[in-house]
Amino acid sequence: MPLRDDIETVLRAWNALEVNRGASPIIDFDCHPGGPEPEPAPDRLTVYRRLADLHQHATGLLAARLDADLAYLGALLGERPPLNDYVRATQGCDAAGWPDDYIAERFEQARTALADLGIAWGPDTNRELRQAEGPLDVSDAPDAIRSAANDLEPAIRQATGSNAPYTLTIETAEVDAYWAYWLDGAGHNVRLRLNLPNVEFTQAGARQFALHEVLGHGLQSASYTARAAAEDVPWVRLLSIHAPHQVLLEGLAQAWPLFVLPDDKVLIARVRLAHYTQLVLGQVHRAINAGTPAAECADHLRACVPWWSDKTIAGYLTDRGTDPTHRTYMWAYPAGFDWFAALADADAKVSREVLHAAYRDPLTPTDLARLWPDGPPIGGPGGPVRLRKPPVP
């Protein structure tokens, strides 16, 4: 695969350039580590021209990956294409959105799950849910996550057919960013970082962390590493959050409890709530990019999720409206979550086939739709860009 290898060489040089300048890395997980340290590319424009030259010879998966790299790099260089064009090129699906009545259904689903725990909808919903989840001291979190991962690992391996080994390291960080936890790594070495200012640890949260980060992203990436070591795979062996496999990675990571812990009422309530809030964020993602005033978007988020602070809301809007990285990456969350939440209710044979394939190759939305043709449209069925009065009890 000489073209694939040439693409990886350029991406490694681009990654070194960004890291050296203190910007976000391009490579989030390296499924083919080793070799000499790459020489940083001289500048972004040189990288763009090299990738464009390679694109002339690419087809299929390699062309799709280069489409994403060029679109993202173009955004870093100052381009601002329409949101749907940008998301289609990077995440591999449309930013079509979901109808109001569908979001209202997901709201009722979340509210019912919370009501079953005796939790009412309002400004205190999240605080009461965290109490139900079982508060956990920050110093106990790493051990709780490891324990939960050990307990749940057999179920995930059975569901996916993966036998790949991995080694987990857990670190803490204090970063002014949206994320509460983040996973990266290389080969079979997986690093989980906990962003202390954004994390309130709970017992149920430890199970969620274990499924999302360790057994989701970590084991999944290690599984790709194992396959890449055994076969000459046709895909770029460097995972990046601006590329079209991200809908799969974030979608399944968020939905894993629906597949393996359906009777965990507390955790499922958290998942149902997250599904609804991601769809709401999808609404304002489209709206802020369509020119809706920020204050109107903020008022909508506060009405839909009454416990979110102004600081939280401001971060969500900034990420989706102005940041080139998160303007693409944040769409992977609602798009992937909604599709995999639907898959959890699908025929067991279909879900088994998808889950096995998902730990074999970094699938694109096109791949997922091919595996489950009857599934919902990834990125939503479409609807007008408007912010209507949200459903409230």
Short mmCIF file of C-alpha atoms in Angstrom, two decimals:
data_model
loop_
_atom_site.label_atom_id
_atom_site.label_comp_id
_atom_site.label_asym_id
_atom_site.label_seq_id
_atom_site.Cartn_x
_atom_site.Cartn_y
_atom_site.Cartn_z
CA MET A 1 0.00 0.00 0.00
CA PRO A 2 2.56 2.63 -1.06
CA LEU A 3 -0.03 5.41 -1.41
CA ARG A 4 -1.37 4.73 2.08
CA ASP A 5 2.17 4.83 3.44
CA ASP A 6 2.87 8.12 1.66
CA ILE A 7 -0.29 9.61 3.18
CA GLU A 8 0.77 8.46 6.63
CA THR A 9 4.21 10.02 6.17
CA VAL A 10 2.67 13.40 5.37
CA LEU A 11 0.20 13.13 8.26
CA ARG A 12 3.00 12.34 10.70
CA ALA A 13 4.95 15.39 9.51
CA TRP A 14 1.81 17.52 9.84
CA ASN A 15 1.20 16.18 13.34
CA ALA A 16 4.76 17.03 14.36
CA LEU A 17 4.28 20.56 13.01
CA GLU A 18 1.10 21.12 15.02
CA VAL A 19 2.53 19.66 18.23
CA ASN A 20 5.67 21.78 17.94
CA ARG A 21 3.61 24.94 17.60
CA GLY A 22 1.49 24.06 20.63
CA ALA A 23 -1.65 23.32 18.61
CA SER A 24 -3.91 20.27 18.81
CA PRO A 25 -2.32 17.07 17.46
CA ILE A 26 -3.54 15.61 14.18
CA ILE A 27 -3.05 11.99 15.27
CA ASP A 28 -5.17 10.86 18.22
CA PHE A 29 -4.30 7.19 18.04
CA ASP A 30 -1.45 5.61 16.12
CA CYS A 31 -2.36 2.08 15.02
CA HIS A 32 1.03 1.53 13.38
CA PRO A 33 3.67 2.98 15.72
CA GLY A 34 7.40 2.67 15.27
CA GLY A 35 10.00 4.04 12.94
CA PRO A 36 12.06 7.20 13.25
CA GLU A 37 10.72 10.41 14.73
CA PRO A 38 9.13 12.38 11.87
CA GLU A 39 10.61 15.66 10.74
CA PRO A 40 7.98 18.40 11.23
CA ALA A 41 6.48 19.81 8.04
CA PRO A 42 7.62 23.38 7.36
CA ASP A 43 4.12 24.87 7.31
CA ARG A 44 0.43 24.05 6.79
CA LEU A 45 0.35 25.20 3.19
CA THR A 46 3.13 22.78 2.25
CA VAL A 47 1.16 19.97 3.91
CA TYR A 48 -1.96 20.98 2.00
CA ARG A 49 -0.16 20.85 -1.33
CA ARG A 50 1.39 17.45 -0.56
CA LEU A 51 -1.98 15.98 0.41
CA ALA A 52 -3.63 17.47 -2.68
CA ASP A 53 -0.97 15.84 -4.87
CA LEU A 54 -1.59 12.47 -3.24
CA HIS A 55 -5.35 12.89 -3.65
CA GLN A 56 -4.95 12.82 -7.43
CA HIS A 57 -3.99 9.14 -7.18
CA ALA A 58 -6.43 8.07 -4.44
CA THR A 59 -9.72 6.21 -4.59
CA GLY A 60 -12.09 4.64 -2.08
CA LEU A 61 -11.09 4.79 1.57
CA LEU A 62 -7.88 6.67 0.90
CA ALA A 63 -9.68 9.33 -1.12
CA ALA A 64 -12.30 9.74 1.61
CA ARG A 65 -9.59 10.15 4.22
CA LEU A 66 -7.76 12.73 2.10
CA ASP A 67 -11.04 14.59 1.55
CA ALA A 68 -11.30 14.91 5.32
CA ASP A 69 -7.68 15.95 5.81
CA LEU A 70 -7.86 18.59 3.07
CA ALA A 71 -11.17 19.99 4.32
CA TYR A 72 -9.89 20.23 7.89
CA LEU A 73 -6.56 21.70 6.88
CA GLY A 74 -8.36 24.16 4.64
CA ALA A 75 -10.40 25.27 7.68
CA LEU A 76 -7.21 25.72 9.72
CA LEU A 77 -5.92 27.89 6.89
CA GLY A 78 -9.00 30.11 7.04
CA GLU A 79 -11.61 28.50 4.81
CA ARG A 80 -15.17 28.43 6.15
CA PRO A 81 -17.36 26.25 3.93
CA PRO A 82 -21.05 25.77 4.71
CA LEU A 83 -21.53 23.47 7.69
CA ASN A 84 -23.05 20.58 5.71
CA ASP A 85 -20.24 20.65 3.14
CA TYR A 86 -17.63 20.70 5.90
CA VAL A 87 -19.22 17.88 7.90
CA ARG A 88 -19.82 15.78 4.79
CA ALA A 89 -16.14 16.07 3.80
CA THR A 90 -14.79 15.40 7.29
CA GLN A 91 -17.25 13.20 9.19
CA GLY A 92 -18.65 11.48 6.10
CA CYS A 93 -22.32 12.27 6.77
CA ASP A 94 -24.69 15.18 6.36
CA ALA A 95 -25.48 17.72 9.07
CA ALA A 96 -29.16 17.28 8.25
CA GLY A 97 -30.51 17.39 11.81
CA TRP A 98 -33.57 15.86 13.46
CA PRO A 99 -37.21 16.97 13.45
CA ASP A 100 -38.65 18.68 16.52
CA ASP A 101 -41.09 15.84 17.18
CA TYR A 102 -38.27 13.29 17.19
CA ILE A 103 -36.27 15.33 19.71
CA ALA A 104 -39.44 15.61 21.79
CA GLU A 105 -39.69 11.79 21.79
CA ARG A 106 -36.12 11.49 23.02
CA PHE A 107 -36.90 14.08 25.68
CA GLU A 108 -39.84 12.03 26.93
CA GLN A 109 -37.68 8.91 26.91
CA ALA A 110 -35.08 10.66 29.08
CA ARG A 111 -37.67 12.20 31.40
CA THR A 112 -39.36 8.83 31.92
CA ALA A 113 -36.04 7.16 32.76
CA LEU A 114 -35.33 9.90 35.29
CA ALA A 115 -38.83 9.73 36.76
CA ASP A 116 -38.33 5.99 37.36
CA LEU A 117 -35.49 7.04 39.68
CA GLY A 118 -37.66 9.62 41.42
CA ILE A 119 -35.89 12.53 39.68
CA ALA A 120 -37.95 15.45 38.37
CA TRP A 121 -37.04 17.63 35.40
CA GLY A 122 -35.65 21.04 36.29
CA PRO A 123 -32.56 22.97 37.42
CA ASP A 124 -31.66 20.24 39.95
CA THR A 125 -32.01 17.25 37.61
CA ASN A 126 -28.30 16.71 37.03
CA ARG A 127 -27.42 17.15 40.72
CA GLU A 128 -30.06 14.63 41.76
CA LEU A 129 -28.96 12.16 39.09
CA ARG A 130 -25.35 12.40 40.26
CA GLN A 131 -26.51 11.57 43.77
CA ALA A 132 -28.35 8.54 42.42
CA GLU A 133 -25.19 7.52 40.54
CA GLY A 134 -23.24 7.36 43.81
CA PRO A 135 -20.65 10.13 44.44
CA LEU A 136 -17.03 9.05 44.17
CA ASP A 137 -13.98 10.85 45.52
CA VAL A 138 -11.58 11.97 42.81
CA SER A 139 -8.74 10.01 44.40
CA ASP A 140 -10.74 6.79 44.05
CA ALA A 141 -11.70 7.34 40.42
CA PRO A 142 -8.74 5.63 38.66
CA ASP A 143 -9.17 2.42 40.67
CA ALA A 144 -12.94 2.48 40.16
CA ILE A 145 -12.51 2.88 36.39
CA ARG A 146 -9.98 0.02 36.23
CA SER A 147 -12.27 -2.20 38.29
CA ALA A 148 -15.27 -1.43 36.10
CA ALA A 149 -13.22 -2.06 32.95
CA ASN A 150 -12.08 -5.44 34.28
CA ASP A 151 -15.65 -6.41 35.13
CA LEU A 152 -17.09 -5.35 31.77
CA GLU A 153 -14.27 -6.41 29.47
CA PRO A 154 -15.53 -9.99 28.90
CA ALA A 155 -18.91 -8.68 27.72
CA ILE A 156 -17.33 -6.25 25.26
CA ARG A 157 -14.95 -8.88 23.90
CA GLN A 158 -17.83 -11.30 23.44
CA ALA A 159 -19.91 -8.63 21.70
CA THR A 160 -17.10 -7.59 19.33
CA GLY A 161 -15.00 -10.74 18.94
CA SER A 162 -11.85 -8.78 19.83
CA ASN A 163 -8.94 -10.56 21.50
CA ALA A 164 -6.48 -7.67 21.16
CA PRO A 165 -4.33 -6.90 24.21
CA TYR A 166 -3.98 -3.40 25.62
CA THR A 167 -2.17 -1.64 28.47
CA LEU A 168 -3.99 1.18 30.25
CA THR A 169 -2.43 4.26 31.86
CA ILE A 170 -4.64 6.77 33.70
CA GLU A 171 -3.46 10.35 34.19
CA THR A 172 -5.06 13.52 35.53
CA ALA A 173 -4.98 16.95 33.92
CA GLU A 174 -6.35 20.44 34.52
CA VAL A 175 -7.21 21.93 31.12
CA ASP A 176 -9.63 24.73 30.20
CA ALA A 177 -11.45 22.70 27.55
CA TYR A 178 -14.84 21.08 26.96
CA TRP A 179 -13.70 17.54 27.63
CA ALA A 180 -13.95 15.73 30.94
CA TYR A 181 -11.95 12.71 29.83
CA TRP A 182 -9.90 11.89 26.75
CA LEU A 183 -8.17 8.84 25.39
CA ASP A 184 -5.20 8.63 23.05
CA GLY A 185 -2.24 6.34 22.55
CA ALA A 186 -0.26 4.21 20.17
CA GLY A 187 -0.28 0.51 19.38
CA HIS A 188 -1.50 -1.41 22.42
CA ASN A 189 -0.69 1.39 24.85
CA VAL A 190 -3.78 3.34 25.87
CA ARG A 191 -3.72 6.58 27.89
CA LEU A 192 -6.83 7.90 29.65
CA ARG A 193 -6.69 11.50 30.86
CA LEU A 194 -9.18 12.85 33.40
CA ASN A 195 -9.74 16.61 33.21
CA LEU A 196 -10.32 17.37 36.88
CA PRO A 197 -12.07 20.77 36.55
CA ASN A 198 -14.79 19.19 34.38
CA VAL A 199 -15.31 15.87 36.15
CA GLU A 200 -17.57 14.95 39.05
CA PHE A 201 -16.90 11.31 39.70
CA THR A 202 -19.64 8.79 40.49
CA GLN A 203 -19.93 5.03 40.70
CA ALA A 204 -22.12 4.90 37.60
CA GLY A 205 -19.74 7.35 35.93
CA ALA A 206 -16.88 4.90 36.46
CA ARG A 207 -18.83 2.28 34.51
CA GLN A 208 -19.57 4.84 31.82
CA PHE A 209 -15.88 5.88 31.67
CA ALA A 210 -14.82 2.25 31.39
CA LEU A 211 -17.21 1.54 28.52
CA HIS A 212 -16.69 4.79 26.64
CA GLU A 213 -12.97 5.34 26.92
CA VAL A 214 -11.22 2.12 27.97
CA LEU A 215 -13.33 -0.61 26.33
CA GLY A 216 -14.70 1.72 23.67
CA HIS A 217 -11.89 3.85 22.28
CA GLY A 218 -9.02 1.98 23.93
CA LEU A 219 -9.83 -1.63 23.09
CA GLN A 220 -11.22 -0.60 19.71
CA SER A 221 -8.01 1.21 18.74
CA ALA A 222 -5.89 -1.67 20.04
CA SER A 223 -8.02 -4.01 17.91
CA TYR A 224 -7.25 -1.93 14.82
CA THR A 225 -3.58 -2.08 15.76
CA ALA A 226 -3.70 -5.86 15.96
CA ARG A 227 -5.34 -6.13 12.55
CA ALA A 228 -2.92 -3.65 10.98
CA ALA A 229 -0.03 -5.72 12.31
CA ALA A 230 -1.45 -8.93 10.84
CA GLU A 231 -2.69 -7.64 7.47
CA ASP A 232 -1.88 -4.98 4.90
CA VAL A 233 -5.04 -3.00 5.65
CA PRO A 234 -6.46 -0.60 3.03
CA TRP A 235 -7.07 2.28 5.46
CA VAL A 236 -4.84 4.95 6.96
CA ARG A 237 -3.56 3.61 10.27
CA LEU A 238 -3.69 6.98 12.04
CA LEU A 239 -6.95 7.93 13.75
CA SER A 240 -7.95 11.60 13.79
CA ILE A 241 -11.05 13.30 15.16
CA HIS A 242 -11.64 15.18 11.90
CA ALA A 243 -11.88 11.97 9.86
CA PRO A 244 -14.96 9.94 8.85
CA HIS A 245 -14.42 7.06 11.28
CA GLN A 246 -15.22 9.38 14.19
CA VAL A 247 -18.99 8.93 13.90
CA LEU A 248 -18.44 5.25 14.61
CA LEU A 249 -15.96 5.81 17.44
CA GLU A 250 -17.99 8.40 19.38
CA GLY A 251 -21.36 6.92 18.53
CA LEU A 252 -20.65 3.43 19.81
CA ALA A 253 -18.66 4.66 22.82
CA GLN A 254 -21.66 6.66 24.03
CA ALA A 255 -24.17 3.89 23.35
CA TRP A 256 -22.29 0.90 24.81
CA PRO A 257 -24.39 0.77 28.03
CA LEU A 258 -27.50 0.17 25.92
CA PHE A 259 -25.92 -3.02 24.56
CA VAL A 260 -24.28 -4.50 27.66
CA LEU A 261 -25.95 -2.91 30.72
CA PRO A 262 -29.60 -2.45 29.70
CA ASP A 263 -30.82 -3.23 33.25
CA ASP A 264 -28.59 -0.64 34.94
CA LYS A 265 -31.40 1.88 35.47
CA VAL A 266 -29.17 4.67 36.75
CA LEU A 267 -26.63 4.43 33.96
CA ILE A 268 -29.33 4.02 31.29
CA ALA A 269 -31.03 7.17 32.59
CA ARG A 270 -27.73 8.99 32.10
CA VAL A 271 -27.44 7.59 28.56
CA ARG A 272 -31.01 8.56 27.65
CA LEU A 273 -30.39 12.05 28.98
CA ALA A 274 -27.13 12.33 27.02
CA HIS A 275 -28.89 11.21 23.84
CA TYR A 276 -31.47 13.97 24.21
CA THR A 277 -28.90 16.67 25.05
CA GLN A 278 -26.71 15.70 22.09
CA LEU A 279 -29.69 16.15 19.77
CA VAL A 280 -30.33 19.58 21.30
CA LEU A 281 -26.68 20.48 20.76
CA GLY A 282 -27.10 19.32 17.19
CA GLN A 283 -29.91 21.87 16.81
CA VAL A 284 -27.76 24.79 17.92
CA HIS A 285 -24.77 23.45 15.97
CA ARG A 286 -26.79 23.96 12.82
CA ALA A 287 -28.43 27.16 14.01
CA ILE A 288 -25.27 29.04 15.01
CA ASN A 289 -23.73 28.14 11.65
CA ALA A 290 -26.85 29.36 9.84
CA GLY A 291 -26.55 32.81 11.38
CA THR A 292 -28.87 32.49 14.37
CA PRO A 293 -27.75 35.00 17.05
CA ALA A 294 -25.66 33.48 19.83
CA ALA A 295 -27.97 34.84 22.51
CA GLU A 296 -30.95 33.10 20.90
CA CYS A 297 -29.02 29.82 20.73
CA ALA A 298 -28.00 30.23 24.38
CA ASP A 299 -31.59 30.86 25.47
CA HIS A 300 -32.67 27.72 23.63
CA LEU A 301 -30.02 25.60 25.36
CA ARG A 302 -30.93 26.99 28.77
CA ALA A 303 -34.62 26.24 28.16
CA CYS A 304 -33.88 22.70 26.94
CA VAL A 305 -31.30 21.85 29.62
CA PRO A 306 -32.03 24.08 32.61
CA TRP A 307 -29.01 23.06 34.71
CA TRP A 308 -26.36 24.13 32.18
CA SER A 309 -24.44 27.23 33.29
CA ASP A 310 -23.65 30.22 31.10
CA LYS A 311 -20.01 29.13 31.05
CA THR A 312 -20.97 25.67 29.79
CA ILE A 313 -23.32 27.07 27.16
CA ALA A 314 -20.76 29.62 25.96
CA GLY A 315 -18.23 26.83 25.47
CA TYR A 316 -20.68 24.71 23.51
CA LEU A 317 -21.52 27.59 21.17
CA THR A 318 -17.92 28.66 20.63
CA ASP A 319 -16.83 25.11 19.83
CA ARG A 320 -19.56 24.59 17.27
CA GLY A 321 -19.51 28.05 15.74
CA THR A 322 -15.90 29.19 15.42
CA ASP A 323 -13.45 26.42 16.25
CA PRO A 324 -12.35 24.57 13.06
CA THR A 325 -11.71 21.34 14.97
CA HIS A 326 -14.93 21.14 16.95
CA ARG A 327 -17.09 22.57 14.17
CA THR A 328 -16.61 19.16 12.52
CA TYR A 329 -15.83 16.86 15.45
CA MET A 330 -18.79 17.82 17.65
CA TRP A 331 -21.21 16.64 14.96
CA ALA A 332 -19.91 13.09 15.35
CA TYR A 333 -21.51 12.90 18.82
CA PRO A 334 -25.22 13.33 17.98
CA ALA A 335 -24.85 11.68 14.56
CA GLY A 336 -23.16 8.57 15.91
CA PHE A 337 -25.06 8.38 19.19
CA ASP A 338 -28.46 8.48 17.52
CA TRP A 339 -27.56 5.74 15.03
CA PHE A 340 -26.10 3.37 17.61
CA ALA A 341 -28.96 3.99 20.05
CA ALA A 342 -31.27 2.80 17.30
CA LEU A 343 -29.00 -0.19 16.60
CA ALA A 344 -29.30 -1.25 20.24
CA ASP A 345 -33.02 -1.86 19.60
CA ALA A 346 -32.46 -3.60 16.25
CA ASP A 347 -32.37 -7.31 15.45
CA ALA A 348 -29.62 -9.04 17.42
CA LYS A 349 -28.10 -10.55 14.28
CA VAL A 350 -27.69 -7.10 12.72
CA SER A 351 -26.20 -5.54 15.83
CA ARG A 352 -23.80 -8.46 16.27
CA GLU A 353 -22.53 -8.06 12.71
CA VAL A 354 -22.05 -4.31 13.13
CA LEU A 355 -20.29 -4.61 16.49
CA HIS A 356 -17.86 -7.20 15.16
CA ALA A 357 -17.10 -5.08 12.10
CA ALA A 358 -16.67 -1.98 14.27
CA TYR A 359 -13.71 -3.55 16.12
CA ARG A 360 -12.13 -4.82 12.92
CA ASP A 361 -12.00 -1.68 10.75
CA PRO A 362 -12.49 2.07 11.38
CA LEU A 363 -15.81 2.19 9.54
CA THR A 364 -17.20 5.29 7.84
CA PRO A 365 -20.90 6.29 7.87
CA THR A 366 -21.15 4.80 4.38
CA ASP A 367 -19.81 1.49 5.75
CA LEU A 368 -22.29 1.57 8.64
CA ALA A 369 -25.23 2.24 6.33
CA ARG A 370 -24.14 -0.65 4.13
CA LEU A 371 -24.11 -2.99 7.13
CA TRP A 372 -27.57 -1.85 8.26
CA PRO A 373 -29.48 -0.47 5.26
CA ASP A 374 -32.68 -0.19 7.31
CA GLY A 375 -31.04 1.99 9.94
CA PRO A 376 -31.85 5.68 10.38
CA PRO A 377 -30.03 8.29 8.26
CA ILE A 378 -26.72 9.09 9.91
CA GLY A 379 -26.70 12.78 10.74
CA GLY A 380 -30.48 12.94 10.85
CA PRO A 381 -33.32 12.75 8.32
CA GLY A 382 -33.34 16.52 7.90
CA GLY A 383 -35.45 19.44 8.97
CA PRO A 384 -35.52 23.23 8.97
CA VAL A 385 -32.86 25.13 10.88
CA ARG A 386 -34.97 26.75 13.58
CA LEU A 387 -35.12 26.87 17.32
CA ARG A 388 -38.67 26.25 18.50
CA LYS A 389 -39.93 26.25 22.04
CA PRO A 390 -38.48 23.09 23.63
CA PRO A 391 -40.65 20.38 25.17
CA VAL A 392 -41.06 20.85 28.91
CA PRO A 393 -43.19 18.85 31.35
#
